[in-house]
CSV table of C-alpha atoms in Angstrom, one decimal:
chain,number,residue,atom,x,y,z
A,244,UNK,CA,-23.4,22.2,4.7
A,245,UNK,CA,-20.4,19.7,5.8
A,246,UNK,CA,-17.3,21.0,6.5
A,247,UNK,CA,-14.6,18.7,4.6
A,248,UNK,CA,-10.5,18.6,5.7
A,249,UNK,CA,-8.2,17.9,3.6
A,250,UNK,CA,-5.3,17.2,6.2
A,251,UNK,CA,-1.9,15.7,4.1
A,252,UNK,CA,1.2,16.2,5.6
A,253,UNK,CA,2.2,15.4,2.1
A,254,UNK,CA,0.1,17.4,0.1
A,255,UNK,CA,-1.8,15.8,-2.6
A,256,UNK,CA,-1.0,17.6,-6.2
A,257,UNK,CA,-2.8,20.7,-7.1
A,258,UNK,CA,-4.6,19.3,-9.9
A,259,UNK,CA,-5.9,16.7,-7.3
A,260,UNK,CA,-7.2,19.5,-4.7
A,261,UNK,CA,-8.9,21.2,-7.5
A,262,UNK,CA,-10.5,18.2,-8.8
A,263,UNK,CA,-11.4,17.6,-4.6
A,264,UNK,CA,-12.8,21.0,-4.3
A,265,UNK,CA,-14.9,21.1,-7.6
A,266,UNK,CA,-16.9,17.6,-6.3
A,267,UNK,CA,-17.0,19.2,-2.7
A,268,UNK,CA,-18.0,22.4,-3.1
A,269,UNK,CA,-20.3,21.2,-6.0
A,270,UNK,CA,-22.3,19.6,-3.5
A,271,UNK,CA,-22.4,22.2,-1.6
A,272,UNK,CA,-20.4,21.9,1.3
A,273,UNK,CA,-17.3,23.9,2.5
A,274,UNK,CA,-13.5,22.8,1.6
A,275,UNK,CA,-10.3,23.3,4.3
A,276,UNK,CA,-7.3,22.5,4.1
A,277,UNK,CA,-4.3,22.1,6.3
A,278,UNK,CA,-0.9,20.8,3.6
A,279,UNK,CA,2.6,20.2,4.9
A,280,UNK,CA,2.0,20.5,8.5
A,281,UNK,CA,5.1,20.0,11.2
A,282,UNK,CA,3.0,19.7,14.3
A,283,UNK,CA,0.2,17.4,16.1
A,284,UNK,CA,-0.7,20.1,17.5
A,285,UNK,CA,-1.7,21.7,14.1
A,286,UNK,CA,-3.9,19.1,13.1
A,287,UNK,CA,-5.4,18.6,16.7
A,288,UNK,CA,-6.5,22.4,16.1
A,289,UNK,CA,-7.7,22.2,12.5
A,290,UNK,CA,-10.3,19.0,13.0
A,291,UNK,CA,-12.1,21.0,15.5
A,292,UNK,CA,-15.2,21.8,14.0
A,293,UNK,CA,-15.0,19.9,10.7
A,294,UNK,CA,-17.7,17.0,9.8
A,295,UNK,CA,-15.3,14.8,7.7
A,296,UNK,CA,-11.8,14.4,7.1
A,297,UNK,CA,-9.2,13.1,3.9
A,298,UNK,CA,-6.1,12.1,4.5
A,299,UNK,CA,-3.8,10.3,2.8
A,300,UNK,CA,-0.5,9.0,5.0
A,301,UNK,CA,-1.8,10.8,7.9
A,302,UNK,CA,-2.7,9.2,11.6
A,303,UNK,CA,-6.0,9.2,12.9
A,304,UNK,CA,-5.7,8.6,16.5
A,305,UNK,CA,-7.5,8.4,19.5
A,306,UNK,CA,-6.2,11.8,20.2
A,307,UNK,CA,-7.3,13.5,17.2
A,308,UNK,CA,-10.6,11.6,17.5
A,309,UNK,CA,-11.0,13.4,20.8
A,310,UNK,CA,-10.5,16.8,19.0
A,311,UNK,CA,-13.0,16.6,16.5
A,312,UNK,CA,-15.5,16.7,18.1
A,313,UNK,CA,-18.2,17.1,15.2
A,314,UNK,CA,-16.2,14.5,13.0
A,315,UNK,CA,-18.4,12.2,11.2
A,316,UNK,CA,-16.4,10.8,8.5
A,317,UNK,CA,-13.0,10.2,8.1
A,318,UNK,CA,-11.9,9.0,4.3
A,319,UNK,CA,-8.1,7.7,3.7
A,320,UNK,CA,-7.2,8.7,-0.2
A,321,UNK,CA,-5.7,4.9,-0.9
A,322,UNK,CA,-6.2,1.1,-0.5
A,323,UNK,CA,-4.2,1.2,3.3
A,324,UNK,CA,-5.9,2.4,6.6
A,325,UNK,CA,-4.0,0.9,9.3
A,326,UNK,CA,-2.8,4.7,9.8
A,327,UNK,CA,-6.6,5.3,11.1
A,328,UNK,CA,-7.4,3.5,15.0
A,329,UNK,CA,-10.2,2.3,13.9
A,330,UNK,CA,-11.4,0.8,17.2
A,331,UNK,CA,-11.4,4.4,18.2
A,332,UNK,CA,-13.1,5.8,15.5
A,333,UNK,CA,-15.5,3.5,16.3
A,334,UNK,CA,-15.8,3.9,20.1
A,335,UNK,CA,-16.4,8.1,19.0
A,336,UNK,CA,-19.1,7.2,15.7
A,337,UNK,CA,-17.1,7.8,13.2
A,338,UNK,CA,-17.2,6.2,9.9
A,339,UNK,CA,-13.9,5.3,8.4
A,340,UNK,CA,-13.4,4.4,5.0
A,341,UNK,CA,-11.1,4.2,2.8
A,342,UNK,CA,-11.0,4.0,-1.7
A,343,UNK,CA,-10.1,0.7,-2.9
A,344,UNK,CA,-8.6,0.5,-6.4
A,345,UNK,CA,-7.8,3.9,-6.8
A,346,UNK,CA,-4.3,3.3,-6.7
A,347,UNK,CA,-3.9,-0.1,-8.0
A,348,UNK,CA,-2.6,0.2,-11.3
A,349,UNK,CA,0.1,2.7,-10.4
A,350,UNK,CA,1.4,0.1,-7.9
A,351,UNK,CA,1.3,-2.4,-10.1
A,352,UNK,CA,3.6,-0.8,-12.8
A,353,UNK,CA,6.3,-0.1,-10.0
A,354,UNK,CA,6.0,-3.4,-9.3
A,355,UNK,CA,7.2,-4.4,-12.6
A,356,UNK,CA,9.5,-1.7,-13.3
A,357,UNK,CA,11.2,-2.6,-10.0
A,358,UNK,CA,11.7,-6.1,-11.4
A,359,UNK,CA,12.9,-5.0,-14.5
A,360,UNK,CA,15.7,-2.9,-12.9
A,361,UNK,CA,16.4,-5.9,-10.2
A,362,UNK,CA,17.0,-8.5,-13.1
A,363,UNK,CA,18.9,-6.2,-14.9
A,364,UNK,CA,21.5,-6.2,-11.7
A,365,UNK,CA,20.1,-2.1,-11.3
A,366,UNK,CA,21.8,-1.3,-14.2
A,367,UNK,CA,25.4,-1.7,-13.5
A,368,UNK,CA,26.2,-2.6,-16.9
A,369,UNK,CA,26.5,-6.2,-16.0
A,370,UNK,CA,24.6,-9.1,-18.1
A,371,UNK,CA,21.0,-9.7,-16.5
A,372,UNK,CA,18.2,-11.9,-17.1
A,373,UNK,CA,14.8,-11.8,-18.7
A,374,UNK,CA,11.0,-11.5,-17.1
A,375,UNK,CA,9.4,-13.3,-19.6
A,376,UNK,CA,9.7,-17.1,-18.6
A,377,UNK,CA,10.0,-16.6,-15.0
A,378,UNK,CA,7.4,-17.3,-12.6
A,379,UNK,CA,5.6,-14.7,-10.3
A,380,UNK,CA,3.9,-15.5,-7.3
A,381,UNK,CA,1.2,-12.7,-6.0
A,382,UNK,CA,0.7,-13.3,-2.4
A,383,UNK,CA,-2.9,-11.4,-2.0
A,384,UNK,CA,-5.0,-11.2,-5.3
A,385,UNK,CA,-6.5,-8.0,-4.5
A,386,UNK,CA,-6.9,-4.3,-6.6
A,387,UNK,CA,-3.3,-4.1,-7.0
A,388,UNK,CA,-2.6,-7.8,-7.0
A,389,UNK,CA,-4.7,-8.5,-10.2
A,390,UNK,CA,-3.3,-5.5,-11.5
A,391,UNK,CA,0.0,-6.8,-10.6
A,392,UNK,CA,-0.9,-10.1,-13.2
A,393,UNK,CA,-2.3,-8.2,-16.1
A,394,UNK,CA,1.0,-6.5,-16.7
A,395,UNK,CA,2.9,-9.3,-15.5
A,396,UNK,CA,1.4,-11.6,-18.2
A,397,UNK,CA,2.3,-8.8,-21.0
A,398,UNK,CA,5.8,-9.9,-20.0
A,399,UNK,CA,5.5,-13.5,-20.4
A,400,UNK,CA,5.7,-14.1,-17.6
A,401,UNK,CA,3.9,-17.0,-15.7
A,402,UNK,CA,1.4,-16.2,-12.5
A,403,UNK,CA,0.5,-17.9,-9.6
A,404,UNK,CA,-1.5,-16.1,-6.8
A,405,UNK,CA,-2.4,-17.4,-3.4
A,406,UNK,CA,-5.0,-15.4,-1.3
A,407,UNK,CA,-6.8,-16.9,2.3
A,408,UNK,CA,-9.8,-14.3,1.4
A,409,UNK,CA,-10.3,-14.8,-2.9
A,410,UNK,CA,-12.1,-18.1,-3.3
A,411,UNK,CA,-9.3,-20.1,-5.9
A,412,UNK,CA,-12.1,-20.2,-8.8
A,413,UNK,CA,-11.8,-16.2,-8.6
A,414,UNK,CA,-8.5,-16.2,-9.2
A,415,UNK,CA,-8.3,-19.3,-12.1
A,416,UNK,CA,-11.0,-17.3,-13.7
A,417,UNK,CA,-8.4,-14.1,-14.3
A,418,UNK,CA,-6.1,-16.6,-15.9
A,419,UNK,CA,-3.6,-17.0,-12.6
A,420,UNK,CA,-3.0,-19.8,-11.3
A,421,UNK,CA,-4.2,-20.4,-7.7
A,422,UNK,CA,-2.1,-22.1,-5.3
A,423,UNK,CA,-3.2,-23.8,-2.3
A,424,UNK,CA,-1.4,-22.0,0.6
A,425,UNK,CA,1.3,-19.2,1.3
A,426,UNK,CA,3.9,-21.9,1.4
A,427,UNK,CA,3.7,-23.6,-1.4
A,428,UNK,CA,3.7,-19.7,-3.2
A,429,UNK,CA,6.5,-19.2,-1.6
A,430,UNK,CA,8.4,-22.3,-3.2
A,431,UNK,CA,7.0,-22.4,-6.6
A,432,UNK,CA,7.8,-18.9,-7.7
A,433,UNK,CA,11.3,-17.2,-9.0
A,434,UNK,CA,9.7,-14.0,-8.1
A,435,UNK,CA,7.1,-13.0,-5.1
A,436,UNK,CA,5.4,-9.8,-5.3
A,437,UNK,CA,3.5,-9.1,-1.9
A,438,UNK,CA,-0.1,-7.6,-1.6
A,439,UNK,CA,-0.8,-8.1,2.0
A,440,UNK,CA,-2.1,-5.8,4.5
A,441,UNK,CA,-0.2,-5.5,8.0
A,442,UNK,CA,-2.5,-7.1,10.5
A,443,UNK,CA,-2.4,-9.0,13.7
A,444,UNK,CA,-2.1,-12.2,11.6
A,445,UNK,CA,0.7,-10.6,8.8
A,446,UNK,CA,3.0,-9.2,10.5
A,447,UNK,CA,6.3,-10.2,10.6
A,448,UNK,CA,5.1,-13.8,8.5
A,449,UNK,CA,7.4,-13.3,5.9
A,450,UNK,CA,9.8,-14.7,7.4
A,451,UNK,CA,13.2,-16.5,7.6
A,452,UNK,CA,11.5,-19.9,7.8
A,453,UNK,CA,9.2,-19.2,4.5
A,454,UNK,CA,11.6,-17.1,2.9
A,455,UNK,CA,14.5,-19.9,3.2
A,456,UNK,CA,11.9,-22.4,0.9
A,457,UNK,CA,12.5,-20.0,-2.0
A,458,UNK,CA,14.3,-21.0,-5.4
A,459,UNK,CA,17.7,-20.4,-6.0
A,460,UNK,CA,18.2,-17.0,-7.7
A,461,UNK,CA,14.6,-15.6,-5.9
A,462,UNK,CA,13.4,-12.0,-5.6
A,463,UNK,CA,11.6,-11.0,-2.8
A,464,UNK,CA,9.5,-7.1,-3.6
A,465,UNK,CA,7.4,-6.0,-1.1
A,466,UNK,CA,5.3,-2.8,-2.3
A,467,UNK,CA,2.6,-3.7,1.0
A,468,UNK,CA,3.6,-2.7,4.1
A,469,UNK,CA,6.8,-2.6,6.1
A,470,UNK,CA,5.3,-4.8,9.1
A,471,UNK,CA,4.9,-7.6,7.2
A,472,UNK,CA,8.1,-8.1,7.0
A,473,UNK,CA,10.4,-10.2,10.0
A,474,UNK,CA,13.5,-8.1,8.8
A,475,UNK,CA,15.9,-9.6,11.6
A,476,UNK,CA,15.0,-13.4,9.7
A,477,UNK,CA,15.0,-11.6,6.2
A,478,UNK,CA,18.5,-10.3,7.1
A,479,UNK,CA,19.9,-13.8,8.0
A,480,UNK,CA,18.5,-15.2,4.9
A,481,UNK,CA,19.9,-12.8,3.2
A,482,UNK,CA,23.2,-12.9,5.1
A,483,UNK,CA,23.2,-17.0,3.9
A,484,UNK,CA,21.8,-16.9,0.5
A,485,UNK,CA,23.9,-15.0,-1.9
A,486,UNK,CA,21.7,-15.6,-4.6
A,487,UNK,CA,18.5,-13.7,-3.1
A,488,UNK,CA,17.4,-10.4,-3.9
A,489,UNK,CA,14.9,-8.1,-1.7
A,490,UNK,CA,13.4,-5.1,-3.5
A,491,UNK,CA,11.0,-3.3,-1.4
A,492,UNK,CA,9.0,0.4,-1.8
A,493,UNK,CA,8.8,1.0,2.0
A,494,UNK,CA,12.6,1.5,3.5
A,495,UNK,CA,12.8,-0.6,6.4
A,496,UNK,CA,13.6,-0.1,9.8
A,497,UNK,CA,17.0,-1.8,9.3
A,498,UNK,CA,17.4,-0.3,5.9
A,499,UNK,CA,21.5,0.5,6.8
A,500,UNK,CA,21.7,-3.1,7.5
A,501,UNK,CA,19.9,-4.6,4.3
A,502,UNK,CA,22.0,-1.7,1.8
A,503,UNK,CA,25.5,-3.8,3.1
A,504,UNK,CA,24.0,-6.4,0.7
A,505,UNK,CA,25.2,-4.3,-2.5
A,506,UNK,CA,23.7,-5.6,-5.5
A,507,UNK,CA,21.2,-7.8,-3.7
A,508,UNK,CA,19.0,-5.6,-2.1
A,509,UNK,CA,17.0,-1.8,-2.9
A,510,UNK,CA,14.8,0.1,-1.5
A,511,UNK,CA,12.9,3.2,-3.3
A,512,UNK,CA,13.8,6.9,-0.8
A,513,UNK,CA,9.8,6.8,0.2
A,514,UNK,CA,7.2,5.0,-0.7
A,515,UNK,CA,6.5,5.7,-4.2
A,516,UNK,CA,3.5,3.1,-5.1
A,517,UNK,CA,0.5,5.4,-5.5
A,518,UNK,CA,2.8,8.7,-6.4
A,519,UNK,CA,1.5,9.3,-9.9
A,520,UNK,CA,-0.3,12.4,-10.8
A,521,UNK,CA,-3.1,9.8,-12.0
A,522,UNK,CA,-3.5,7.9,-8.7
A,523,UNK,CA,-3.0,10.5,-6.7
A,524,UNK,CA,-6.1,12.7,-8.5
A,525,UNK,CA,-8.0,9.3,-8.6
A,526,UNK,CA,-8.2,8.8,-5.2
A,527,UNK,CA,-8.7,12.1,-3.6
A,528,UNK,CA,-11.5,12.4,-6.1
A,529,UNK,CA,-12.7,8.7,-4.8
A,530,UNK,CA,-12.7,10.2,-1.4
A,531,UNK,CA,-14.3,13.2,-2.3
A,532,UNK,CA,-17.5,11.6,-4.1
A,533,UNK,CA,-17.9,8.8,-0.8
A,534,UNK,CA,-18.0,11.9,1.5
A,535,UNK,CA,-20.8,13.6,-0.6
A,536,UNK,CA,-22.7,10.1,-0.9
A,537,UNK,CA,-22.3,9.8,3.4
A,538,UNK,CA,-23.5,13.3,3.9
A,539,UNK,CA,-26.7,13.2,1.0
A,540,UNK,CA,-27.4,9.7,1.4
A,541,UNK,CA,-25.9,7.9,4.0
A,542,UNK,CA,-23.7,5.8,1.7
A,543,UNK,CA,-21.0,3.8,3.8
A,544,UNK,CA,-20.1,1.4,1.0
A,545,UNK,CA,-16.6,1.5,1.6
A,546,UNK,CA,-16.3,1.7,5.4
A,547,UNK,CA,-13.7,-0.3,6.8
A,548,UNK,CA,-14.9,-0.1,10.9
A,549,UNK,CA,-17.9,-1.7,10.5
């Protein structure tokens, strides 16, 4: 029998812990769980003698590695996993992994309802414009990103994607346009929507440089990761280009600076892209079943430290 953490700082729903316990305690194996902790400390003592781990926002560090020491597997409920030090993980045998498309939908409708409130001048009872026409540029055609273009083309509206990783026929073949680099994205679209995880290679490119290419009257929404962004360039742009609008679902660090752009720039109060009752249930679930299939077969599908 495996004992199984769930260890949220914010707690998943109820309905999702039951549907976690049923699967893990179905299988046998023994459920904990440690909700709305306040302390490192309280986590450091919780993992102690536990054989896997779900989390959802939570870090995994070398620390907490160090305390767990029967850990096993450690499964983030979500797409994102650059909360986890992987190299660690690795260094200590642990599996990481994490539950791709879980959450994808539910991003992708706050991507579009975003837009619909940032063309319609967030609802200040001034004229706006339409979706339908306008052309949206997905930067990473991924779970969320082909989600992104399903419901984007239910507006009208007309999609281009550009991913380094999805070979172009991939994307043509979803009915998306595929564009040949990040650049030419950039200057093609009235709208990007970005996809992209934060890595040693993303962070910080979008950019004052590739930002400054975009068309007049652009929206830049950004429901990836905060990293990604160089906010002092994004600021200047800003600063320069009246007609530029940045939505984004992950505050930024320089958030007091971006709101003095009134009318041109929001940000949701946390990151709300996977906080639906249905993602949020889908994913711990997700995580659930992959720690079952490591512990009865040795199932590391979705492993993400290989």
């Amino acid at each position: 029998m495996a004992k199984v953490l769930i260890a949220t700082e914010k707690p998943f729903a109820p309905a999702a812990v039951a549907g976690i316990r049923e699967v893990i305690e179905g299988a046998g194996n023994e459920l904990l769980l440690l909700e709305k902790y306040t302390e490192k400390s309280q986590i450091l003592e919780a993992v102690a003698d536990v054989d896997a781990i779900i989390i959802r926002s939570d870090k995994i560090d070398a620390e907490v590695l160090d305390a767990a020491k029967q850990l096993k597997i450690v499964v983030r409920a979500g797409a994102g996993y650059d909360n986890v030090d992987l190299a660690a993980a690795t260094a200590h045998n642990v599996v990481v992994e994490n539950t791709p498309g879980q959450n994808a939908n539910a991003v992708a409708e706050l991507v579009l309802g975003l837009l619909v409130f940032a063309v319609r001048n967030f609802y200040n009872g001034k004229a706006g414009t339409e979706l339908m026409g306008k052309t949206l540029g997905i930067l990473a055609f991924g779970n969320v990103g082909r989600n992104v273009a399903r419901i984007a083309k239910g507006f009208g509206m007309n999609v281009i994607a550009y991913d380094a990783f999805c070979p172009a026929e991939a994307i043509e073949a979803a009915g998306v346009k595929a564009m040949g680099s990040q650049a030419e994205l950039f200057k093609e679209a009235d709208i990007v929507s970005l996809h992209i995880p934060a890595t040693a290679e993303t962070k910080q490119s979008i950019n004052y440089e590739l930002c400054s290419t975009m068309k007049q009257g652009a929206i830049l929404i950004n429901t990836a990761r905060k990293e990604v962004i160089d906010e002092a360039g994004l600021l200047a742009l800003l600063a320069e280009r009246k007609d530029i609008k940045y939505i984004t679902d992950i505050k930024p660090d320089a958030d007091a600076d971006f709101a003095a752009f009134e009318g041109r720039y929001f940000s949701t109060p946390k990151k709300m892209g996977a906080q639906t009752a249905e993602a949020n249930t889908n994913a711990g679930i997700a995580a659930a079943n992959q720690i079952n299939a490591y512990f009865a077969e040795g199932c590391t599908k979705f492993q993400v430290n290989k």
